[in-house]
PDB file of C-alpha atoms and ligand atoms in Angstrom:
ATOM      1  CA  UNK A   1      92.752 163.430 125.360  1.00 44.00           C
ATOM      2  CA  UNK A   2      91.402 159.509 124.812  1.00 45.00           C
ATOM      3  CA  UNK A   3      94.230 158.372 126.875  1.00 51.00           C
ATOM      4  CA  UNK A   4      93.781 160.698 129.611  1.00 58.00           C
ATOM      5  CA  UNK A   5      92.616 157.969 132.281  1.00 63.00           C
ATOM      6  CA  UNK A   6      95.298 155.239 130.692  1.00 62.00           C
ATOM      7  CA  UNK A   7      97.989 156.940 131.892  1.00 77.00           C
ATOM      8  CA  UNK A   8      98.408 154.572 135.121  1.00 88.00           C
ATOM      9  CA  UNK A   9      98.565 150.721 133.747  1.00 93.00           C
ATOM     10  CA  UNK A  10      96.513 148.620 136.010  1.00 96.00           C
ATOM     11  CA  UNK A  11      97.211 145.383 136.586  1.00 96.00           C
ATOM     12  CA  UNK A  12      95.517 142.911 133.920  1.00 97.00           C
ATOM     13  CA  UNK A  13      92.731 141.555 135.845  1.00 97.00           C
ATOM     14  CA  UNK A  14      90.856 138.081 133.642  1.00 97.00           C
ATOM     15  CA  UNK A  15      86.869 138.713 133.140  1.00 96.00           C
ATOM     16  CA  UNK A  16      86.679 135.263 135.097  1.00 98.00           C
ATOM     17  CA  UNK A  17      89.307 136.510 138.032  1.00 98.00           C
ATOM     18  CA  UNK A  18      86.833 139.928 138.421  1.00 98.00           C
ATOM     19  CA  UNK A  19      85.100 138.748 141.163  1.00 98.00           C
ATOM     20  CA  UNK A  20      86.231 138.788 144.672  1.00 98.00           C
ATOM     21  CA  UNK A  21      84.451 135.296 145.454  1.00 97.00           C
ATOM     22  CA  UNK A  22      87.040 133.446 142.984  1.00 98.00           C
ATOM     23  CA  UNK A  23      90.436 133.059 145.116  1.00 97.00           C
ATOM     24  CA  UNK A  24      93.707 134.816 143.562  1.00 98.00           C
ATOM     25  CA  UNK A  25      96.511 134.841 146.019  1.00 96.00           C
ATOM     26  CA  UNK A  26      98.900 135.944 143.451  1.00 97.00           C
ATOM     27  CA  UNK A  27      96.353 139.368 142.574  1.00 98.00           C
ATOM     28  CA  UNK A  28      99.123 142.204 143.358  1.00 97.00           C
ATOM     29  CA  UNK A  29      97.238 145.578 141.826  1.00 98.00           C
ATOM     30  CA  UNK A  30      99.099 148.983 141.147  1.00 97.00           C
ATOM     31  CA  UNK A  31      98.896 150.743 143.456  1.00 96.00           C
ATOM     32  CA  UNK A  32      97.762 154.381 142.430  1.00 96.00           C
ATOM     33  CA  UNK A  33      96.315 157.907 144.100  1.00 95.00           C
ATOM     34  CA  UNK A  34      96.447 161.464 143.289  1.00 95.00           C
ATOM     35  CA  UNK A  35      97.591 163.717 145.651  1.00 95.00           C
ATOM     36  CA  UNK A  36      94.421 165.320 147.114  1.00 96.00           C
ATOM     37  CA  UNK A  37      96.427 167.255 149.657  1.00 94.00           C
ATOM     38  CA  UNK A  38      94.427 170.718 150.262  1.00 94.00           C
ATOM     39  CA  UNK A  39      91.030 169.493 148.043  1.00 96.00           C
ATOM     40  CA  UNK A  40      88.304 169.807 150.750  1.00 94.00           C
ATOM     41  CA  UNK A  41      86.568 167.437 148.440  1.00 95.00           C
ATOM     42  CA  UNK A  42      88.436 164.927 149.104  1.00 97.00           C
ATOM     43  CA  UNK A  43      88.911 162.208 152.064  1.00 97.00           C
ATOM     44  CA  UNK A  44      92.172 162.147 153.601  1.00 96.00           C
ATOM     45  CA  UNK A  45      94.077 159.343 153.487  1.00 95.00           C
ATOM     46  CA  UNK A  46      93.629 156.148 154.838  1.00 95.00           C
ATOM     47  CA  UNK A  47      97.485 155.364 156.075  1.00 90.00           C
ATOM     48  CA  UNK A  48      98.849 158.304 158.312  1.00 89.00           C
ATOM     49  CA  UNK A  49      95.680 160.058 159.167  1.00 88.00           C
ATOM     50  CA  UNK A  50      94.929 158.600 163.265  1.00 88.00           C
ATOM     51  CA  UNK A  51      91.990 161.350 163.168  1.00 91.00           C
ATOM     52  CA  UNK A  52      90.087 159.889 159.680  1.00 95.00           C
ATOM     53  CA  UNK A  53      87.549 157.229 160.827  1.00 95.00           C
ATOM     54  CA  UNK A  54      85.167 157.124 157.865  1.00 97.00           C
ATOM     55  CA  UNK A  55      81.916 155.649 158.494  1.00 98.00           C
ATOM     56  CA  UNK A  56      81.728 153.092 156.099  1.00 98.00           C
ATOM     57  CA  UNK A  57      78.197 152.038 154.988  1.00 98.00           C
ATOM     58  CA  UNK A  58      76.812 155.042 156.622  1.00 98.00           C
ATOM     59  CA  UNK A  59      75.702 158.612 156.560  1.00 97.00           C
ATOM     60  CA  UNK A  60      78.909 160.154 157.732  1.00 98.00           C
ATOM     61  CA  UNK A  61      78.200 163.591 158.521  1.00 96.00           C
ATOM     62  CA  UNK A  62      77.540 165.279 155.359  1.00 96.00           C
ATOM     63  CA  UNK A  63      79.550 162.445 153.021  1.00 97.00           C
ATOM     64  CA  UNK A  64      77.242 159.604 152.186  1.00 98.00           C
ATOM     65  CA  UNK A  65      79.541 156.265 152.768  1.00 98.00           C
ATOM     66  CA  UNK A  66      76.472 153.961 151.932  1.00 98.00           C
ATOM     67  CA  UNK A  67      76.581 152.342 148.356  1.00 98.00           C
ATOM     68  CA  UNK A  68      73.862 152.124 146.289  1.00 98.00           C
ATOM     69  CA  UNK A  69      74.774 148.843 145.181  1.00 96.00           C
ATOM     70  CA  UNK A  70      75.124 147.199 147.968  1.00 94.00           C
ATOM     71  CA  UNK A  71      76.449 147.051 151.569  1.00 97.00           C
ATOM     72  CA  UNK A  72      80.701 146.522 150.739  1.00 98.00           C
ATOM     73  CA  UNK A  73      82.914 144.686 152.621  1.00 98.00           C
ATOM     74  CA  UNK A  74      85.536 146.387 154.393  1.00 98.00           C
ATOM     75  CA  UNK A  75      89.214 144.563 154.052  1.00 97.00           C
ATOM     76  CA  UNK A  76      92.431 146.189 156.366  1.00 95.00           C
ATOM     77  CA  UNK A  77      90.623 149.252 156.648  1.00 95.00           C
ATOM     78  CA  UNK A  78      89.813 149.484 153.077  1.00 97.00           C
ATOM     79  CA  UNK A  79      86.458 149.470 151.277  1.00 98.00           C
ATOM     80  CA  UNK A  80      86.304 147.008 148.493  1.00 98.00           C
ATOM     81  CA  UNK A  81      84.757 147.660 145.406  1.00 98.00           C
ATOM     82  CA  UNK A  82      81.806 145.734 145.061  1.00 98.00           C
ATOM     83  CA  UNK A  83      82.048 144.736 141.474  1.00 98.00           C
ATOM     84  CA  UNK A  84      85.251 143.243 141.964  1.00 98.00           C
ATOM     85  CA  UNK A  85      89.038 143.828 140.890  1.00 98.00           C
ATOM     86  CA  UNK A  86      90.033 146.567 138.625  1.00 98.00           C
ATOM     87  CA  UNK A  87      93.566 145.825 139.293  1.00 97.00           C
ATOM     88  CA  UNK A  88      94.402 149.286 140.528  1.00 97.00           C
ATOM     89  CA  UNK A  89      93.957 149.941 144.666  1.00 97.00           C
ATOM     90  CA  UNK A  90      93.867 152.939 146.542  1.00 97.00           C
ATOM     91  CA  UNK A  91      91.787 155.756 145.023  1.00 97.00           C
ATOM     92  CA  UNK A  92      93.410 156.324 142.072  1.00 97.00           C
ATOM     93  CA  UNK A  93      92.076 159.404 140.448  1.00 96.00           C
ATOM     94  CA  UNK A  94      88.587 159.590 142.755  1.00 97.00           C
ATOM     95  CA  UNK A  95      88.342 161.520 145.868  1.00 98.00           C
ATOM     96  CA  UNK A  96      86.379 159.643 148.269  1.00 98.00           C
ATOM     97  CA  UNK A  97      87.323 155.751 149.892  1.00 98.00           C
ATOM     98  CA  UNK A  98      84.257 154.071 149.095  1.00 98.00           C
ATOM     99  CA  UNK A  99      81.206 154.755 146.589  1.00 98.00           C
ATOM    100  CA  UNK A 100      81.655 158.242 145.271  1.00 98.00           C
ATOM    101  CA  UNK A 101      78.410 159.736 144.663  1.00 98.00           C
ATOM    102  CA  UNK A 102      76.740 161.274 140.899  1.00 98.00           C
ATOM    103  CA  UNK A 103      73.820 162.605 139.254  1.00 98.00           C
ATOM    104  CA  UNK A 104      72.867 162.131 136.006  1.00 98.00           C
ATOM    105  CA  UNK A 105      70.026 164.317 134.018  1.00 97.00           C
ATOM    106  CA  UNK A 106      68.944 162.928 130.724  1.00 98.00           C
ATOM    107  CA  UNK A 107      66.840 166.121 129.746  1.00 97.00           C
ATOM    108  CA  UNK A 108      64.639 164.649 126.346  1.00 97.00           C
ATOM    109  CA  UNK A 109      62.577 165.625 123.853  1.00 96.00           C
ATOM    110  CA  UNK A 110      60.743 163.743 121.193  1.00 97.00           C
ATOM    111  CA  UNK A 111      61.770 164.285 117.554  1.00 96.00           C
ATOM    112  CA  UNK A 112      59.814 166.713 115.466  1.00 94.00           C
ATOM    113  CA  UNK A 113      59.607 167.241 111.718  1.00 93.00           C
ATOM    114  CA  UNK A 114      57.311 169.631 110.489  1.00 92.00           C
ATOM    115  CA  UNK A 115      54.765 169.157 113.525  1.00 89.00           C
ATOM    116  CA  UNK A 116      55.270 165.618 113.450  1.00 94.00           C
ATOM    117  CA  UNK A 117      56.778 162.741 115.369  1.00 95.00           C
ATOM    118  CA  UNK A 118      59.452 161.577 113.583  1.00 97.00           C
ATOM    119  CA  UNK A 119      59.267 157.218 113.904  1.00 97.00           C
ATOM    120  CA  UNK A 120      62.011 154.491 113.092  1.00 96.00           C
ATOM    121  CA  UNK A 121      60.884 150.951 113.421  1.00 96.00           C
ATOM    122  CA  UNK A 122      57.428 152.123 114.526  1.00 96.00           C
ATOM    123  CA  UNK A 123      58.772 153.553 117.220  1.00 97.00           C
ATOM    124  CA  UNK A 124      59.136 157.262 118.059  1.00 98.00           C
ATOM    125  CA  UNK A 125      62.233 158.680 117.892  1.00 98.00           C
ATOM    126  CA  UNK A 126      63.597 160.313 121.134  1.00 98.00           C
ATOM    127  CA  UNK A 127      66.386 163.435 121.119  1.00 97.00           C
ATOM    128  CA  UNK A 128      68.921 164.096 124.789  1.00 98.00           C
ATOM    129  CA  UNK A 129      70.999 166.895 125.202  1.00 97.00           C
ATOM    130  CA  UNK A 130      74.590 164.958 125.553  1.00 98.00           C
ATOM    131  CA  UNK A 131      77.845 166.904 126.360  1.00 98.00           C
ATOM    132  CA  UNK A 132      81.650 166.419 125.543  1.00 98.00           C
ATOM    133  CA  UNK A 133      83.715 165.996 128.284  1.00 96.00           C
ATOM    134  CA  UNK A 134      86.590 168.287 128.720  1.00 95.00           C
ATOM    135  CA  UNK A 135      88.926 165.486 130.252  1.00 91.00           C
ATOM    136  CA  UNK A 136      88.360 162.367 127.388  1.00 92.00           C
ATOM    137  CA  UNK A 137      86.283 164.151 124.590  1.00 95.00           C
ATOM    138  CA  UNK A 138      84.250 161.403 125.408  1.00 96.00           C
ATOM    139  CA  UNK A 139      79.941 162.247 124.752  1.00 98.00           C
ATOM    140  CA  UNK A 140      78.490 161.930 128.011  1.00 98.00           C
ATOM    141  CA  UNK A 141      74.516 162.809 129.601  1.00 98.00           C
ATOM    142  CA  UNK A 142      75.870 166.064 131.634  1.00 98.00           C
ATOM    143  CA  UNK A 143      76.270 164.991 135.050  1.00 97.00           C
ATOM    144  CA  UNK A 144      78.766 165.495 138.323  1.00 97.00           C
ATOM    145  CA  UNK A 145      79.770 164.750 141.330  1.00 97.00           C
ATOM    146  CA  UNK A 146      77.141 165.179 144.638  1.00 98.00           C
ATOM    147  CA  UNK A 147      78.694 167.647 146.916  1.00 97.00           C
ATOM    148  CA  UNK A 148      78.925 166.746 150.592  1.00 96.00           C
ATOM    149  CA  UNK A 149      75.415 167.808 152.464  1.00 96.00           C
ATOM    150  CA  UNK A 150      74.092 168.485 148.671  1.00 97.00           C
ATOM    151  CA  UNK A 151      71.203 165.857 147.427  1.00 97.00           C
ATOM    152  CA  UNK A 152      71.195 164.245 144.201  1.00 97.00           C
ATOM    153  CA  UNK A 153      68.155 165.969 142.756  1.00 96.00           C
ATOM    154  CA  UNK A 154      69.931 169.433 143.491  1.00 95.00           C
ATOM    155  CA  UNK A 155      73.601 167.973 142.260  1.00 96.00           C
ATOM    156  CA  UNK A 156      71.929 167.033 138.760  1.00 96.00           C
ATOM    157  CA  UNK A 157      70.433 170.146 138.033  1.00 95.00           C
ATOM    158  CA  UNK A 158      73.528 172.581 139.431  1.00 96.00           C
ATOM    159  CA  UNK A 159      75.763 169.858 137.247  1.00 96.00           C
ATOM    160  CA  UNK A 160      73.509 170.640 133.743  1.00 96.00           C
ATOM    161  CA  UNK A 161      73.889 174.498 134.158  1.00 95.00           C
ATOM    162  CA  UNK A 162      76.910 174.068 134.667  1.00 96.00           C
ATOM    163  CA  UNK A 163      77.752 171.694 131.579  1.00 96.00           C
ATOM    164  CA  UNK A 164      75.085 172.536 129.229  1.00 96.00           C
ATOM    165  CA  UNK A 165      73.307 176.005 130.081  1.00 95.00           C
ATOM    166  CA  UNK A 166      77.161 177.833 130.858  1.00 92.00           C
ATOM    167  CA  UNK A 167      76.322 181.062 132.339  1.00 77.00           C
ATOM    168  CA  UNK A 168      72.796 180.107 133.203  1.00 87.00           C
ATOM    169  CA  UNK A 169      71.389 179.386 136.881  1.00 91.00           C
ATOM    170  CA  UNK A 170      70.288 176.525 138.565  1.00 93.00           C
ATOM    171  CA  UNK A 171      66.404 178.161 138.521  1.00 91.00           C
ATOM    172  CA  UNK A 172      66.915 178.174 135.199  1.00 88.00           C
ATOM    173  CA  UNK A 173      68.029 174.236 135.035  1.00 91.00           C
ATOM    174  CA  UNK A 174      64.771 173.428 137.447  1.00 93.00           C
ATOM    175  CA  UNK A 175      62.693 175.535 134.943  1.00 89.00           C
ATOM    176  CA  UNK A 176      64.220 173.868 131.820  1.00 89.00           C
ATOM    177  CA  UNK A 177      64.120 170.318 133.718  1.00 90.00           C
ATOM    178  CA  UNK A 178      60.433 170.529 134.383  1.00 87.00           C
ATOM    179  CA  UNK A 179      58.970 168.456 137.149  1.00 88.00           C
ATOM    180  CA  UNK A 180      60.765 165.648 139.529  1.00 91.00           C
ATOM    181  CA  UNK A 181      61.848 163.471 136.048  1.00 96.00           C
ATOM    182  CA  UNK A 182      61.557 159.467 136.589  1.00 97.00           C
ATOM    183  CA  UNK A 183      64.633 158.029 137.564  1.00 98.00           C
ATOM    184  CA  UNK A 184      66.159 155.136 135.199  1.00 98.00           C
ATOM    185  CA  UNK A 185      69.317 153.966 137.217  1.00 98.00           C
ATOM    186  CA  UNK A 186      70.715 153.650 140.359  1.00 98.00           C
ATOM    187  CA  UNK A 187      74.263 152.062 141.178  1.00 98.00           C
ATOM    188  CA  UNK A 188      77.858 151.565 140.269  1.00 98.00           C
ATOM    189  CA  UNK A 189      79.128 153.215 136.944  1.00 98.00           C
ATOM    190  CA  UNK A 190      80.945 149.801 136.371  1.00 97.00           C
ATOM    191  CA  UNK A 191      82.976 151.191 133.078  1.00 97.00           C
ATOM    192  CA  UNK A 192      83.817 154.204 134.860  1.00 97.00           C
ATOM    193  CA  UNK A 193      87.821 154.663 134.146  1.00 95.00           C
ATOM    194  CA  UNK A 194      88.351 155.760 137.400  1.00 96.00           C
ATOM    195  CA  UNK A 195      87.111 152.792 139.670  1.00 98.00           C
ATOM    196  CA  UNK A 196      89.680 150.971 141.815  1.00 98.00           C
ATOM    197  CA  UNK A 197      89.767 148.199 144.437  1.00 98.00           C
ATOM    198  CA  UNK A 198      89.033 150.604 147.044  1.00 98.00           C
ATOM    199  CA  UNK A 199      86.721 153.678 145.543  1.00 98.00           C
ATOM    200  CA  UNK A 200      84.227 153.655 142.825  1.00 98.00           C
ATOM    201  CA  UNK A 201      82.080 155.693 141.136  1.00 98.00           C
ATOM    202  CA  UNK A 202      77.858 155.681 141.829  1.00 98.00           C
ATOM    203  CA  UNK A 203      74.974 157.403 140.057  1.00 98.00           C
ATOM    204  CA  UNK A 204      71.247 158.475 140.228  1.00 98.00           C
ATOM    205  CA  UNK A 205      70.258 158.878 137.159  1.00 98.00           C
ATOM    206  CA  UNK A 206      66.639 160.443 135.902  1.00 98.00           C
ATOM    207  CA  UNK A 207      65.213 161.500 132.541  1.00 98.00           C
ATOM    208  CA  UNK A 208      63.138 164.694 132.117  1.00 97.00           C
ATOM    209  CA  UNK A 209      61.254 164.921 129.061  1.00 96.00           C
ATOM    210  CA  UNK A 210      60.290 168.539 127.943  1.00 95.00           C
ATOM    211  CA  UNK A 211      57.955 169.524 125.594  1.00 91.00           C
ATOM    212  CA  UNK A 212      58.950 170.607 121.903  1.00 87.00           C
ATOM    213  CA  UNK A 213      57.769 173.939 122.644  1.00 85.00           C
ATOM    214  CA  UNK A 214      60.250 174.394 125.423  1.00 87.00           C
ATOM    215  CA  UNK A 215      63.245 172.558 124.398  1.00 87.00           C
ATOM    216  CA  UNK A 216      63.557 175.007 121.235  1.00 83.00           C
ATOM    217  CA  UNK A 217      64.187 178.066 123.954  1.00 85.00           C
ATOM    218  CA  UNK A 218      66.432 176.046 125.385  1.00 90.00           C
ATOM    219  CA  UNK A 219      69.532 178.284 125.496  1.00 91.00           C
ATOM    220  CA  UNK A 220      72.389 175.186 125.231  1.00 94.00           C
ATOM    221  CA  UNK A 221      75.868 176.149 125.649  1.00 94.00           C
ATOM    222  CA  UNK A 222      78.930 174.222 126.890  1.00 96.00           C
ATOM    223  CA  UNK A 223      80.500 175.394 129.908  1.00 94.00           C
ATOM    224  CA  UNK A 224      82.407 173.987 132.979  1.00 92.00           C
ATOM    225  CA  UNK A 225      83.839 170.153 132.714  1.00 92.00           C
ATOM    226  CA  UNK A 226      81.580 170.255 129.224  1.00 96.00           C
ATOM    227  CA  UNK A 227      83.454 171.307 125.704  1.00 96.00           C
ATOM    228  CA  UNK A 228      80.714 171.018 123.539  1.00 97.00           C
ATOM    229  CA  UNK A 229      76.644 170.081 124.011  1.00 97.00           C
ATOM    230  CA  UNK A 230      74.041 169.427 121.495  1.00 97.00           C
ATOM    231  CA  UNK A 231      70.890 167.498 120.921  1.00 96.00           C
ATOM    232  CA  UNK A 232      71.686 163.274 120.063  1.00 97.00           C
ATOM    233  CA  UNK A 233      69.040 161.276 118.651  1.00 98.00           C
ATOM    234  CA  UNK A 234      69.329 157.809 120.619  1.00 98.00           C
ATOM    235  CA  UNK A 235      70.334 154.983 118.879  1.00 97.00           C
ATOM    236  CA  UNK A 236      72.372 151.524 119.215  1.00 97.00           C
ATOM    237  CA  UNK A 237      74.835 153.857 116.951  1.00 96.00           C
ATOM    238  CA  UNK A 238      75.673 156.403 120.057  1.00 97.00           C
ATOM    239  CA  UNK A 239      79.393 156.047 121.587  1.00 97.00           C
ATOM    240  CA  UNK A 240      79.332 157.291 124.917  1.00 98.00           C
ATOM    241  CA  UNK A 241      81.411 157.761 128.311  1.00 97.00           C
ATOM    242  CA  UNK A 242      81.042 155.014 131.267  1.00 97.00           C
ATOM    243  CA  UNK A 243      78.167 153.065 130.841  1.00 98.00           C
ATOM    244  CA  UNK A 244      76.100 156.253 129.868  1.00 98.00           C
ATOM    245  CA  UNK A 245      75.236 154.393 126.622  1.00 98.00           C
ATOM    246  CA  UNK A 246      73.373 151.713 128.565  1.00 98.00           C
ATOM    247  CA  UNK A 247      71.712 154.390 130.715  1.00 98.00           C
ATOM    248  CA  UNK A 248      70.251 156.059 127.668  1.00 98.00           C
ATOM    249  CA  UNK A 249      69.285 152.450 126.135  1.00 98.00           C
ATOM    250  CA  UNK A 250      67.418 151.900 129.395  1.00 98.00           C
ATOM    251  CA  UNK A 251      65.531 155.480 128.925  1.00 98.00           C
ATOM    252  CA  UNK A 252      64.237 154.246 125.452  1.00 98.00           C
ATOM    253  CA  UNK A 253      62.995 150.623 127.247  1.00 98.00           C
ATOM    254  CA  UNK A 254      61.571 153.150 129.649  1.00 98.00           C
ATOM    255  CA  UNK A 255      59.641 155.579 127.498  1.00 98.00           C
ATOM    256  CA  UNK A 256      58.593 152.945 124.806  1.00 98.00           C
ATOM    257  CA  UNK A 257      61.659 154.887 121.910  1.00 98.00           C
ATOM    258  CA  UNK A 258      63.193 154.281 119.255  1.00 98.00           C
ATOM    259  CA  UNK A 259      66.877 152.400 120.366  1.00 98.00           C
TER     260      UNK A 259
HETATM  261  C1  LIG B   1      80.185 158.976 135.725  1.00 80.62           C
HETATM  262  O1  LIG B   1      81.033 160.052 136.068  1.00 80.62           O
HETATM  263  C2  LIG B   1      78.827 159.387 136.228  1.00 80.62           C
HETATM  264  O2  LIG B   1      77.816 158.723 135.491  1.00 80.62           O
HETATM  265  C3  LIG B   1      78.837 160.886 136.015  1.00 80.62           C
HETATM  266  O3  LIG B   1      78.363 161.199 134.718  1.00 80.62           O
HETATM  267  C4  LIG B   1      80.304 161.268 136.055  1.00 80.62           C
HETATM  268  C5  LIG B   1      80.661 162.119 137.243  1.00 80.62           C
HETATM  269  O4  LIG B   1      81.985 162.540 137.178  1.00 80.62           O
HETATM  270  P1  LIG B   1      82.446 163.922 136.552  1.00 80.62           P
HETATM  271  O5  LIG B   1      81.568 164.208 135.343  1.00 80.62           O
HETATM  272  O6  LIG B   1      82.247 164.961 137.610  1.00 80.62           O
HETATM  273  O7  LIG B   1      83.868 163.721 136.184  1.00 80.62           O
HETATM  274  O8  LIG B   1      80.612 157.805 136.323  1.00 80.62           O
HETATM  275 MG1  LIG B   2      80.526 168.896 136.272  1.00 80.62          MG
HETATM  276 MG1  LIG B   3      80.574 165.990 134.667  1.00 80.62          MG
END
């Protein structure tokens, strides 16, 4: 499973070659897409297809084209990632040219042991509910895609009862959830495996603390794009997907825990 997304070798792009500002006339990436022929959530392609004009940069219909990052150049009829080279082009594995949209939910709890808080390093010690992806194995904070015309609040909660409440409804997700959460990130994934030249993946992602009370009748149960779920205390000693590591590091800066 760990070399699920290494399957297609990129070419080697330098850490100092990354950006699109430092000139590399020789850059020639692999070029790389699935075949999304039929998947209504995908774009069609960009060669061939007179009758695609995407929007870039903009509300497109029900597809949101605009980046949370940044406004992205577009090159040939291309978008270009805004991070820079990833020495594959094309879309590679993602369905949408462009920024392809996520939502994150960190749903947390703080430690308890016997009624108490439980503290490292005089700091309280702070418990997600993380998921194993079905693709990598990789840990992960359960979280999806944004369907077209769907918004990211409602694509984070369908995505955890989906991945972590299998079986369970979306009510039940809201009710779990809580209230609105406080969001912690917003932009590109830039260790997503997936990214190219020319799509990309994006996230909103928010943190929803629940009371002890609550999280213990929390029903959790893999289901979906999810193989196994549990609590995770957070700690520098979590391996995770993407950059979901750093998104959980910024949710203990947030919340004054433990890291
Ligand atoms: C990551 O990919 C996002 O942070 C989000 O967790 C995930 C969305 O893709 P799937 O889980 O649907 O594969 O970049
Ligand atoms: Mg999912
Ligand atoms: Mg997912």
């Amino acid at each position: 499973m760990a070399n699920y997304y290494q399957s297609v070798r990129r070419t080697r792009v330098p850490h100092e070659r990354r950006l699109w500002s430092v000139l590399w006339t020789q850059y020639a990436p692999t070029a790389f897409e699935l075949d999304f022929t039929g998947k209504s959530w995908a774009d069609p392609p960009l060669v061939g297809c007179p009758h695609f004009e995407p929007k870039w940069n903009q509300l497109d219909g029900a597809v949101d084209r605009r980046s949370h990052h940044s406004h992205y150049e577009v090159r040939d009829g291309f978008p270009i990632n805004p991070l820079g080279r990833t020495g594959l082009r094309l879309r590679g594995r993602l369905g949408r040219w462009g920024p392809n949209h996520a939502a994150d939910a960190i749903v947390a709890r703080w430690k308890q042991s016997e009624g108490r808080a439980v503290m490292e390093c005089d700091k309280p010690v702070l418990q997600f509910v993380a998921v194993q992806r079905r693709d990598c194995g990789q840990w992960a904070i359960p979280g999806g895609m944004v369907d077209a015309g769907e918004t990211t609040d409602a694509a984070m909660r369908r995505e955890f009862a989906e991945e972590a409440l299998a079986g369970q409804s979306v009510a039940e997700a809201t009710r779990v959830m809580g209230g609105e959460g406080r969001e912690v990130f917003r932009g590109c994934v830039a260790d997503d495996p997936r990214n190219t030249d020319n799509a990309w993946m994006e996230t909103v992602v928010k943190v929803f603390v629940v009371r002890e009370e609550e999280a213990a009748g929390i029903a959790l149960r893999a289901g979906d794009d999810a193989v196994g779920v549990q609590w995770c205390d957070v700690s520098d000693r979590l391996e995770m997907y993407a950059n979901h590591k750093q998104f959980i590091e910024m949710t203990a800066r947030l919340l004054g825990a433990y890291f």
